[in-house]
Coordinates of C-alpha atoms and ligand atoms in Angstrom, one line a residue:
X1244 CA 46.1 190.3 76.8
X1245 CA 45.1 189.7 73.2
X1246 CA 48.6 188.5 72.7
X1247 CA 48.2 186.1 75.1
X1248 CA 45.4 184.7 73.6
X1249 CA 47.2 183.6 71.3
X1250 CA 50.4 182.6 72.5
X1251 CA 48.4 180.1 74.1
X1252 CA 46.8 178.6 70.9
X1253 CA 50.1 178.2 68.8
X1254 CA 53.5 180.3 68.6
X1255 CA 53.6 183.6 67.6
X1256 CA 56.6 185.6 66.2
X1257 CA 55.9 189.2 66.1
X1258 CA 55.2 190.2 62.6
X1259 CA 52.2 187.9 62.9
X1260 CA 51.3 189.8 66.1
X1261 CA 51.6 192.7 63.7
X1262 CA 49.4 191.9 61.4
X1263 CA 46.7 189.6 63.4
X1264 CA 46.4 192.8 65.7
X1265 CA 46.4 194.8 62.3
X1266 CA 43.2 192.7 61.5
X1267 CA 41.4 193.6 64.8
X1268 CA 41.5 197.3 63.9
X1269 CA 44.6 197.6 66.6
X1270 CA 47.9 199.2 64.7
X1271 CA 50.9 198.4 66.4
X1272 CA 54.8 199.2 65.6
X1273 CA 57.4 196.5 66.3
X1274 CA 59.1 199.2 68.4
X1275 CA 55.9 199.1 70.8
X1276 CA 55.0 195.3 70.6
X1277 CA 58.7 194.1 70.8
X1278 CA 59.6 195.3 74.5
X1279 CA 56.1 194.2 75.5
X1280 CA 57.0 190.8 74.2
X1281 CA 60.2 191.1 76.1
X1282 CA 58.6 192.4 79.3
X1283 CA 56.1 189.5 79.1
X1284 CA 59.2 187.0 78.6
X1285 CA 60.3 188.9 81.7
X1286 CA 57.4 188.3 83.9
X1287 CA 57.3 185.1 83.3
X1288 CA 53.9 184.6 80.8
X1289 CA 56.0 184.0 77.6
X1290 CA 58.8 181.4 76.7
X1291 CA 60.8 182.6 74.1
X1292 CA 62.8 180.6 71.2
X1293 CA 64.7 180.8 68.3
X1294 CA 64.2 179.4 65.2
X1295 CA 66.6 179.9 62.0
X1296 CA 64.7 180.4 58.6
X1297 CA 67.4 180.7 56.4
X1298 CA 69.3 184.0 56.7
X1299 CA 66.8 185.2 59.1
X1300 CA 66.1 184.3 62.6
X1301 CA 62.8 184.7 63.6
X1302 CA 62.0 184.7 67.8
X1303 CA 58.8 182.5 68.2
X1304 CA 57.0 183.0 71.4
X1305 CA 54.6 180.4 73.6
X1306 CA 52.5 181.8 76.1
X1307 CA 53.9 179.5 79.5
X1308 CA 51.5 177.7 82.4
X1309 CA 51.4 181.1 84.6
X1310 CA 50.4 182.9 81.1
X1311 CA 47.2 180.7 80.5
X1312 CA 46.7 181.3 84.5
X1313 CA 46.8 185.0 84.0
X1314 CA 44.4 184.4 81.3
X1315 CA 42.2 182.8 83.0
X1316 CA 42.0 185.1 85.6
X1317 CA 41.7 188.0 83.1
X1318 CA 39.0 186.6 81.1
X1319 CA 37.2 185.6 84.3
X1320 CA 37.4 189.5 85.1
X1321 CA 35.9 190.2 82.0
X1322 CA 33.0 187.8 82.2
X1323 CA 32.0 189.5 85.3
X1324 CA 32.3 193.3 84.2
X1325 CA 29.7 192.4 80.6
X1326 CA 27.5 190.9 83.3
X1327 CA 27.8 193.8 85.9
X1328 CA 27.2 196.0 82.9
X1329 CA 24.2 194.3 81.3
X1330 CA 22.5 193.5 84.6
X1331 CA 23.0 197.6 85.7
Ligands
ZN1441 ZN1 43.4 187.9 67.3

């Protein structure tokens, strides 16, 4: 979800998922946030690419249309459970 955020500003490669997660308070392992990546990829809500930097290749993920549509819909949810909450 969060990662979809922002997927859908700019690419992400997963080290900077690491650490951006890292500065919400979440701690993740590449051996979690890697096959969620992949699953996303999967499902259709990331594109995936690879980029050489040097002797490294570094896999730079976009969130795709259906990914900012799952967004949407997920943020929409959200809106309406703070305002169910606040108006209980
Ligand atoms: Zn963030």
């Amino acid at each position: 979800m969060h990662i979809l955020f922002h997927a859908s500003q700019e690419e992400i490669y997963g080290l900077w998922m690491i650490e951006e997660l890292a500065s919400h308070g979440y701690r993740l392992s590449p051996g979690t946030l890697y096959p969620m990546l992949h699953k996303m990829v999967e499902d259709g809500y990331l594109t995936v690419r690879s980029e050489r930097d040097g002797r490294t290749t570094r896999k730079l993920y976009a969130a795709t249309e259906k990914g900012r549509q799952g967004l949407a819909l997920a943020r929409e949810r959200v809106r309406i459970f703070v305002r169910e909450e606040r108006d209980a």
